[in-house]
Coordinates of C-alpha atoms and ligand atoms in Angstrom, one line a residue:
M744 CA 25.8 13.2 -7.1
K745 CA 25.7 9.6 -6.2
P746 CA 28.8 7.5 -5.8
L747 CA 29.9 5.9 -9.0
K748 CA 29.4 2.3 -10.2
E749 CA 25.8 2.3 -9.1
C750 CA 24.1 3.0 -12.4
N751 CA 25.4 -0.1 -14.1
H752 CA 23.5 -2.4 -11.8
A753 CA 20.4 -2.2 -14.0
F754 CA 22.0 -3.2 -17.3
P755 CA 25.5 -3.7 -18.6
C756 CA 27.1 -0.4 -19.7
F757 CA 30.2 1.7 -19.7
D758 CA 29.9 3.9 -16.7
E759 CA 32.0 6.7 -18.0
P760 CA 30.7 10.3 -18.2
A761 CA 32.2 11.1 -21.6
L762 CA 30.5 8.1 -23.3
K763 CA 27.1 9.4 -24.2
A764 CA 24.2 7.7 -25.9
T765 CA 20.4 8.1 -26.4
F766 CA 18.2 5.6 -24.4
S767 CA 14.8 4.2 -25.2
V768 CA 13.2 2.8 -22.1
S769 CA 10.3 0.4 -21.9
L770 CA 8.9 -0.8 -18.6
G771 CA 6.5 -3.7 -18.0
H772 CA 4.6 -3.3 -14.7
H773 CA 1.4 -4.0 -12.8
K774 CA -1.4 -1.6 -13.6
N775 CA -1.6 -0.5 -10.0
Y776 CA 1.8 1.2 -10.3
T777 CA 2.8 4.5 -11.9
S778 CA 5.9 4.2 -14.0
L779 CA 8.2 7.2 -14.8
S780 CA 11.4 7.6 -16.7
N781 CA 13.6 10.5 -18.0
T782 CA 11.3 11.6 -20.9
E783 CA 7.6 12.1 -21.5
K784 CA 5.8 9.0 -22.8
Y785 CA 9.1 7.1 -22.9
R786 CA 10.4 9.1 -25.9
T787 CA 14.1 8.5 -26.7
T788 CA 16.2 10.5 -24.3
P789 CA 18.6 13.3 -25.3
K790 CA 22.2 12.1 -25.8
M791 CA 23.5 11.7 -22.3
S792 CA 25.8 9.9 -19.9
T793 CA 24.7 6.5 -18.5
Y794 CA 24.6 7.8 -14.9
L795 CA 21.7 10.1 -15.7
L796 CA 19.3 7.3 -16.7
A797 CA 16.4 6.7 -14.2
Y798 CA 13.1 4.9 -13.9
S799 CA 10.6 4.5 -11.2
L800 CA 7.6 2.3 -10.4
N801 CA 5.7 3.8 -7.5
Q802 CA 2.3 4.4 -5.9
F803 CA 2.9 8.0 -5.1
S804 CA 0.6 11.0 -5.6
H805 CA 1.7 14.1 -7.3
I806 CA 1.2 17.9 -7.5
F807 CA 1.2 19.5 -10.9
S808 CA 2.9 22.8 -11.7
Q809 CA 4.6 24.3 -14.7
T810 CA 7.0 27.0 -15.9
Q811 CA 5.6 30.4 -17.0
G812 CA 6.6 31.6 -20.5
P813 CA 6.8 30.0 -23.9
S814 CA 8.6 26.7 -22.9
S815 CA 5.9 25.7 -20.4
I816 CA 7.7 22.8 -18.9
K817 CA 5.4 20.5 -16.9
F818 CA 6.4 19.6 -13.4
R819 CA 5.0 16.7 -11.3
T820 CA 6.2 16.4 -7.7
W821 CA 5.7 12.9 -6.5
V822 CA 5.6 11.8 -2.8
R823 CA 3.5 9.5 -0.5
S824 CA -0.1 10.6 -0.6
D825 CA -0.1 11.4 3.1
A826 CA 2.9 13.7 2.7
L827 CA 1.5 15.5 -0.3
Q828 CA 0.4 18.7 1.5
N829 CA 4.0 19.3 2.5
A830 CA 5.3 19.1 -1.1
T831 CA 3.5 22.2 -2.2
Y832 CA 6.5 24.5 -1.8
A833 CA 8.8 22.1 -3.8
A834 CA 6.2 22.0 -6.6
D835 CA 5.8 25.8 -6.5
V836 CA 9.5 26.8 -6.4
A837 CA 11.0 24.3 -8.9
P838 CA 9.4 25.7 -12.1
K839 CA 10.4 29.3 -11.1
I840 CA 14.0 28.2 -10.7
L841 CA 14.0 26.2 -14.0
H842 CA 12.6 29.2 -15.9
Y843 CA 15.3 31.5 -14.3
F844 CA 18.1 29.1 -15.4
E845 CA 16.7 29.0 -19.0
E846 CA 16.9 32.7 -19.1
L847 CA 20.3 33.0 -17.3
F848 CA 22.0 30.4 -19.5
K849 CA 20.0 31.3 -22.6
I850 CA 19.5 27.6 -23.5
P851 CA 16.0 26.1 -23.3
F852 CA 15.4 23.0 -21.2
P853 CA 15.4 20.1 -23.8
I854 CA 12.8 17.8 -22.2
P855 CA 9.1 18.9 -22.0
K856 CA 8.7 17.7 -18.4
V857 CA 10.4 17.3 -15.0
D858 CA 9.3 14.7 -12.5
Q859 CA 10.5 15.3 -9.0
L860 CA 10.4 12.2 -6.9
G861 CA 10.6 12.3 -3.1
M862 CA 11.5 8.9 -1.6
S863 CA 11.4 8.1 2.1
E864 CA 14.6 6.1 1.8
F865 CA 17.3 7.5 -0.4
K866 CA 20.9 7.7 0.6
Y867 CA 21.5 11.1 -1.0
A868 CA 19.7 14.4 -0.6
G869 CA 19.2 14.6 -4.4
M870 CA 20.3 13.1 -7.7
E871 CA 20.0 14.9 -10.9
N872 CA 18.7 12.3 -13.4
W873 CA 17.7 14.2 -16.5
G874 CA 13.9 14.9 -16.4
L875 CA 13.4 12.6 -13.3
I876 CA 15.1 14.1 -10.3
E877 CA 15.2 12.0 -7.2
Y878 CA 15.2 13.4 -3.7
R879 CA 15.3 12.1 -0.1
E880 CA 11.7 12.9 0.8
S881 CA 12.6 14.8 4.0
A882 CA 14.9 17.1 2.0
I883 CA 12.1 18.5 -0.1
L884 CA 9.1 18.5 2.2
H885 CA 8.2 21.7 4.0
N886 CA 5.4 22.1 6.5
P887 CA 4.0 25.6 5.9
D888 CA 2.6 25.7 9.5
E889 CA 6.0 25.3 11.0
N890 CA 7.3 28.7 9.7
N891 CA 10.8 27.2 9.5
I892 CA 12.6 29.5 7.1
G893 CA 15.9 27.6 7.5
K894 CA 14.2 24.4 6.3
K895 CA 12.5 26.2 3.5
Q896 CA 15.9 27.6 2.4
H897 CA 17.4 24.2 2.4
V898 CA 14.6 22.9 0.1
A899 CA 15.1 25.8 -2.3
D900 CA 18.9 25.4 -2.3
L901 CA 18.7 21.7 -3.0
I902 CA 16.1 22.0 -5.8
A903 CA 18.1 24.8 -7.4
H904 CA 21.2 22.6 -7.2
E905 CA 19.6 19.7 -8.9
L906 CA 17.9 21.9 -11.6
A907 CA 21.3 23.6 -12.3
H908 CA 22.6 20.1 -13.1
M909 CA 20.2 20.0 -16.1
W910 CA 22.8 22.3 -17.8
W911 CA 25.9 21.7 -15.6
G912 CA 26.5 17.9 -15.8
N913 CA 23.6 16.7 -17.9
L914 CA 23.8 18.9 -21.0
V915 CA 27.6 19.5 -20.7
T916 CA 29.5 16.8 -18.8
M917 CA 33.0 16.6 -17.5
S918 CA 35.1 14.1 -19.5
W919 CA 36.2 12.3 -16.3
W920 CA 35.0 12.1 -12.7
G921 CA 38.2 13.8 -11.5
D922 CA 36.7 17.1 -12.8
A923 CA 33.3 16.5 -11.1
W924 CA 33.7 20.1 -9.8
L925 CA 32.8 21.2 -13.3
K926 CA 29.2 20.2 -12.4
E927 CA 29.1 20.2 -8.6
G928 CA 30.9 23.5 -8.1
F929 CA 28.8 25.3 -10.6
C930 CA 25.5 23.9 -9.3
K931 CA 26.5 24.9 -5.7
Y932 CA 27.3 28.4 -7.0
F933 CA 24.2 28.8 -9.2
S934 CA 21.9 27.4 -6.5
A935 CA 22.9 30.4 -4.3
V936 CA 22.3 32.7 -7.3
A937 CA 18.9 31.3 -8.1
V938 CA 17.6 31.3 -4.6
V939 CA 18.3 35.0 -4.4
H940 CA 16.3 35.5 -7.6
V941 CA 13.2 33.6 -6.4
H942 CA 13.4 34.8 -2.8
P943 CA 15.0 38.3 -2.8
E944 CA 13.4 38.9 0.6
W945 CA 15.7 36.3 2.2
K946 CA 19.0 38.2 1.2
H947 CA 20.4 34.7 1.1
F948 CA 23.4 34.9 -1.3
F949 CA 25.9 36.2 1.1
E950 CA 24.8 33.8 3.8
S951 CA 25.1 30.7 1.5
Y952 CA 28.3 31.9 -0.2
G953 CA 29.9 32.8 3.1
R954 CA 29.0 29.5 4.7
L955 CA 30.3 27.4 1.8
Q956 CA 33.6 29.4 1.7
L957 CA 34.1 29.0 5.5
H958 CA 33.3 25.3 5.3
A959 CA 35.9 24.9 2.5
F960 CA 38.6 26.7 4.6
D961 CA 37.8 24.4 7.5
H962 CA 37.9 21.3 5.4
D963 CA 41.4 22.2 4.0
E964 CA 42.6 22.9 7.5
I965 CA 41.3 19.7 9.0
L966 CA 42.6 17.5 6.2
L967 CA 45.9 19.5 6.1
N968 CA 48.4 17.4 4.3
E969 CA 45.8 15.0 3.0
T970 CA 43.6 17.6 1.3
I971 CA 43.4 17.5 -2.5
P972 CA 43.1 20.1 -5.3
I973 CA 39.7 20.9 -6.8
S974 CA 40.6 19.1 -10.0
H975 CA 41.8 15.6 -8.9
S976 CA 41.7 12.1 -10.3
I977 CA 39.5 10.3 -7.8
V978 CA 39.7 6.5 -7.7
Q979 CA 36.6 5.5 -9.5
S980 CA 36.1 2.3 -7.5
N981 CA 36.1 4.0 -4.1
P982 CA 32.9 6.0 -3.4
E983 CA 34.1 6.6 0.2
E984 CA 37.0 8.7 -1.2
I985 CA 34.7 10.8 -3.2
L986 CA 32.5 11.5 -0.2
R987 CA 35.5 12.4 1.9
Y988 CA 36.5 15.1 -0.4
S989 CA 33.1 16.3 -1.5
T990 CA 33.5 19.7 0.3
I991 CA 36.4 20.4 -2.0
F992 CA 34.7 19.9 -5.3
Y993 CA 31.3 21.2 -4.2
K994 CA 31.9 24.1 -1.8
K995 CA 35.5 25.1 -2.4
A996 CA 34.9 24.9 -6.2
A997 CA 31.8 27.1 -5.8
S998 CA 33.9 29.7 -3.8
V999 CA 36.5 29.7 -6.6
I1000 CA 33.8 30.1 -9.2
G1001 CA 32.5 33.1 -7.3
M1002 CA 36.0 34.5 -7.3
M1003 CA 36.2 33.9 -11.0
S1004 CA 33.0 36.0 -11.5
A1005 CA 34.5 38.8 -9.5
I1006 CA 37.8 38.6 -11.5
L1007 CA 35.9 38.7 -14.9
G1008 CA 32.9 40.9 -14.0
S1009 CA 29.5 39.5 -14.8
E1010 CA 29.4 40.3 -18.5
A1011 CA 32.5 38.3 -19.4
F1012 CA 31.7 35.6 -16.8
Y1013 CA 28.2 34.9 -18.2
D1014 CA 29.2 35.4 -21.9
G1015 CA 32.0 32.8 -21.4
L1016 CA 29.8 30.3 -19.6
R1017 CA 27.0 30.6 -22.1
S1018 CA 29.2 30.0 -25.1
Y1019 CA 30.9 27.1 -23.2
L1020 CA 27.5 25.5 -22.6
K1021 CA 26.3 26.1 -26.1
D1022 CA 29.4 24.9 -27.9
N1023 CA 29.6 21.7 -25.8
A1024 CA 25.9 20.8 -25.5
Y1025 CA 25.4 17.0 -25.4
G1026 CA 29.2 16.6 -25.3
S1027 CA 31.9 16.4 -22.7
T1028 CA 34.6 18.8 -21.7
T1029 CA 38.0 19.2 -20.0
L1030 CA 39.1 22.3 -18.1
N1031 CA 40.8 23.8 -21.2
Q1032 CA 37.5 24.2 -22.9
L1033 CA 36.2 26.2 -20.0
W1034 CA 39.3 28.4 -19.8
N1035 CA 39.2 29.0 -23.6
H1036 CA 35.6 30.2 -23.5
L1037 CA 36.2 32.5 -20.5
Q1038 CA 39.4 33.9 -22.1
S1039 CA 37.6 34.7 -25.4
A1040 CA 34.7 36.4 -23.5
S1041 CA 37.2 38.3 -21.4
D1042 CA 39.1 39.4 -24.6
R1043 CA 35.8 40.4 -26.3
V1044 CA 34.7 42.8 -23.5
G1045 CA 38.2 43.7 -22.3
A1046 CA 37.6 42.3 -18.8
L1047 CA 41.2 41.4 -18.0
D1048 CA 44.4 43.2 -19.0
K1049 CA 46.3 41.2 -21.7
A1050 CA 49.0 40.6 -19.1
Y1051 CA 46.7 38.1 -17.3
N1052 CA 45.6 34.7 -18.6
I1053 CA 42.5 33.1 -17.2
R1054 CA 44.0 29.6 -17.4
T1055 CA 47.2 30.5 -15.6
I1056 CA 45.2 32.3 -12.9
M1057 CA 42.6 29.6 -12.4
E1058 CA 45.0 26.7 -12.5
S1059 CA 46.7 28.1 -9.5
W1060 CA 43.3 27.7 -7.7
T1061 CA 42.1 24.4 -9.2
L1062 CA 45.3 22.4 -9.5
Q1063 CA 46.9 23.4 -6.2
R1064 CA 45.6 22.2 -2.8
G1065 CA 45.0 24.4 0.2
Y1066 CA 44.3 28.2 0.1
P1067 CA 46.4 31.3 0.7
C1068 CA 46.5 33.7 3.6
I1069 CA 47.0 37.3 2.4
K1070 CA 49.0 39.5 4.7
V1071 CA 48.5 43.2 4.7
Q1072 CA 51.2 45.3 6.4
R1073 CA 50.9 49.1 6.2
N1074 CA 53.6 51.6 6.6
Y1075 CA 51.9 54.6 8.3
Q1076 CA 54.8 56.9 7.5
T1077 CA 55.1 56.4 3.8
N1078 CA 51.4 55.4 3.2
E1079 CA 52.6 52.2 1.5
V1080 CA 51.0 48.8 1.9
T1081 CA 52.9 45.6 1.5
V1082 CA 50.7 42.6 0.5
S1083 CA 52.1 39.1 0.5
Q1084 CA 50.7 35.5 0.4
N1085 CA 51.4 32.3 2.3
H1086 CA 49.9 28.9 2.1
F1087 CA 47.6 28.6 5.1
A1088 CA 49.9 25.9 6.7
N1089 CA 53.1 27.5 5.3
D1090 CA 53.8 25.1 2.5
T1091 CA 56.4 27.2 0.8
K1092 CA 56.1 25.7 -2.6
S1093 CA 52.6 27.1 -3.2
C1094 CA 51.8 30.3 -5.1
W1095 CA 48.4 31.6 -6.2
W1096 CA 47.4 34.4 -8.6
V1097 CA 45.5 36.5 -6.1
P1098 CA 43.0 39.1 -7.2
L1099 CA 43.1 42.0 -4.7
S1100 CA 40.0 44.2 -4.3
F1101 CA 40.0 46.7 -1.5
T1102 CA 38.4 49.9 -0.2
T1103 CA 39.3 52.5 2.3
Q1104 CA 37.2 54.0 5.1
S1105 CA 36.8 57.3 3.2
E1106 CA 35.9 55.6 0.0
S1107 CA 33.8 52.8 1.7
N1108 CA 32.8 51.2 -1.6
F1109 CA 31.8 47.6 -1.0
N1110 CA 30.2 47.1 -4.4
N1111 CA 33.3 46.9 -6.6
T1112 CA 34.5 43.3 -6.3
R1113 CA 36.8 43.5 -9.4
P1114 CA 40.6 43.2 -8.7
R1115 CA 42.4 46.5 -8.4
F1116 CA 45.8 44.9 -8.4
W1117 CA 47.2 41.3 -8.1
L1118 CA 49.7 39.1 -6.3
K1119 CA 51.4 37.1 -9.1
C1120 CA 53.6 34.1 -9.4
N1121 CA 56.9 34.3 -11.3
A1122 CA 57.9 31.9 -14.1
K1123 CA 59.2 29.5 -11.5
G1124 CA 55.9 29.6 -9.6
M1125 CA 57.3 31.6 -6.7
A1126 CA 55.2 34.2 -4.9
K1127 CA 56.4 37.8 -4.7
A1128 CA 55.1 40.5 -2.2
V1129 CA 53.8 43.7 -3.7
T1130 CA 54.2 47.2 -2.2
V1131 CA 51.8 49.9 -3.4
N1132 CA 50.6 53.3 -2.3
L1133 CA 46.9 53.1 -1.9
K1134 CA 46.5 56.9 -1.1
S1135 CA 44.8 56.2 2.2
S1136 CA 45.2 58.4 5.2
E1137 CA 47.0 56.9 8.2
N1138 CA 43.9 57.3 10.3
E1139 CA 41.5 55.2 8.2
W1140 CA 41.1 51.5 7.7
I1141 CA 41.7 49.6 4.6
V1142 CA 39.6 46.4 4.0
F1143 CA 40.7 43.9 1.4
N1144 CA 38.7 41.2 -0.5
I1145 CA 35.4 43.1 -1.0
Q1146 CA 32.4 40.9 -0.2
S1147 CA 34.9 38.1 0.5
M1148 CA 34.6 37.0 -3.1
G1149 CA 38.3 35.8 -3.1
N1150 CA 38.9 32.4 -1.8
Y1151 CA 41.5 33.5 0.9
R1152 CA 41.7 34.9 4.4
V1153 CA 43.2 38.3 5.0
Y1154 CA 45.5 39.1 7.9
Y1155 CA 45.9 42.8 8.9
D1156 CA 48.6 44.6 10.9
P1157 CA 47.4 45.4 14.5
R1158 CA 46.8 49.1 13.8
N1159 CA 44.6 48.6 10.8
L1160 CA 42.8 45.8 12.5
K1161 CA 42.1 48.1 15.5
M1162 CA 40.6 50.7 13.2
I1163 CA 38.4 48.1 11.6
S1164 CA 37.3 46.7 14.9
D1165 CA 36.4 50.2 16.2
S1166 CA 34.2 50.8 13.2
L1167 CA 32.5 47.4 13.6
L1168 CA 31.2 48.6 17.0
L1169 CA 29.4 51.5 15.4
P1170 CA 25.6 51.1 14.8
D1171 CA 26.0 50.5 11.1
H1172 CA 29.2 48.4 11.6
G1173 CA 31.1 51.3 9.9
G1174 CA 29.5 50.5 6.6
I1175 CA 31.6 47.3 6.4
H1176 CA 29.9 44.7 4.2
V1177 CA 28.2 41.8 5.8
S1178 CA 30.3 39.2 3.9
N1179 CA 33.5 40.9 5.1
R1180 CA 32.1 40.8 8.7
V1181 CA 31.2 37.1 8.3
Q1182 CA 34.6 36.1 7.0
G1183 CA 36.2 37.4 10.2
L1184 CA 39.3 39.4 11.0
Y1185 CA 42.8 38.0 11.5
I1186 CA 45.7 39.7 13.1
L1187 CA 49.1 39.8 11.5
H1188 CA 51.7 39.1 14.2
S1189 CA 54.6 41.5 14.1
N1190 CA 57.2 38.8 13.4
A1191 CA 55.2 37.5 10.4
T1192 CA 56.5 38.2 7.0
Ligands
ZN1150 ZN1 25.1 17.9 -7.5

């Protein structure tokens, strides 16, 4: 996403995402230049926000590729002619990802072509203009002789992010910039999902998801009292402010979206998102529309008990700043476990609806990410600890937050932590999931409550 107020340099317009129109572009230019815009042969664009309009006059060369299957979307990847050989990967992977998204969201891509434009000077890594995606050239070039997997993964991640925008932001747009996470968070999340699909051999999801979650924790900790909630009215005239908080509405939002998928399970999560996209296509939305679609999908498949409301749960994550630390204190005589929450910097006014998944050493099931019980907030928004008997033996560990899908850190009492640490030293790390190992282990000091 580029800072706001830039798109109205070309022509007078209302630069507001909810104000959509169709655009007919004509460009006069010297015959030595190639001209490109959002649609093929300058047809009128779909109904869209002003910030998505783009045009280019260039002398680049291109590689042609296209999606497989009935839609057969044509891709052209444009760069300087002497860089063309390094654009092969971008040209190859992009149609695969677009096709995957068409199937995942069950909504066909509405423009018959995508131009990907790599420019040697571009302030941002990518910009999702509909049908004419702009990139910083260095962010999409990959030299196959270098065998640099990390670089290749960055290219795939970025292209997947921009292509996810074709649905998240372009087809359905947040009503106001303060909810930019409705596009950026989803694109960050779905880029991780798509890259796993096109490159299963990389086992990349847990790495990207873990990284973005840890970055988000760090960001909240560094900004401390100045951090903002995911949904926040950003001053439109100040692009620097937007950049300062981009980790919140990109990475933290993606982490919270991943948690939402674990809360709902994939059937209700995807049902809800597909109907949200379909019902709001070519329009704009606020958070309530998203919550309503997810709630209906959840009710349809019975994903959440009636006592839980997706809007109440998710607003505790999107409208509050910071994140919770979950404290797990076991009583080894009674077999009970007391779980409580605290704001990471002890802001006592905060309370989150925390989905708690867990497994024990004897069970060792790291596949079930659905919540098995919850930490709730009362009517006054106050947190309450929960004591439960998890039927574990005193000599086995309990690990909470399966696959680290919840956007929180877990602190364990010293004895439980020691049992986990001992298992981690075993050759198979005691069967403990890589994401739980990545997130780290935190000790609960005996005087903590
Ligand atoms: Zn983006």
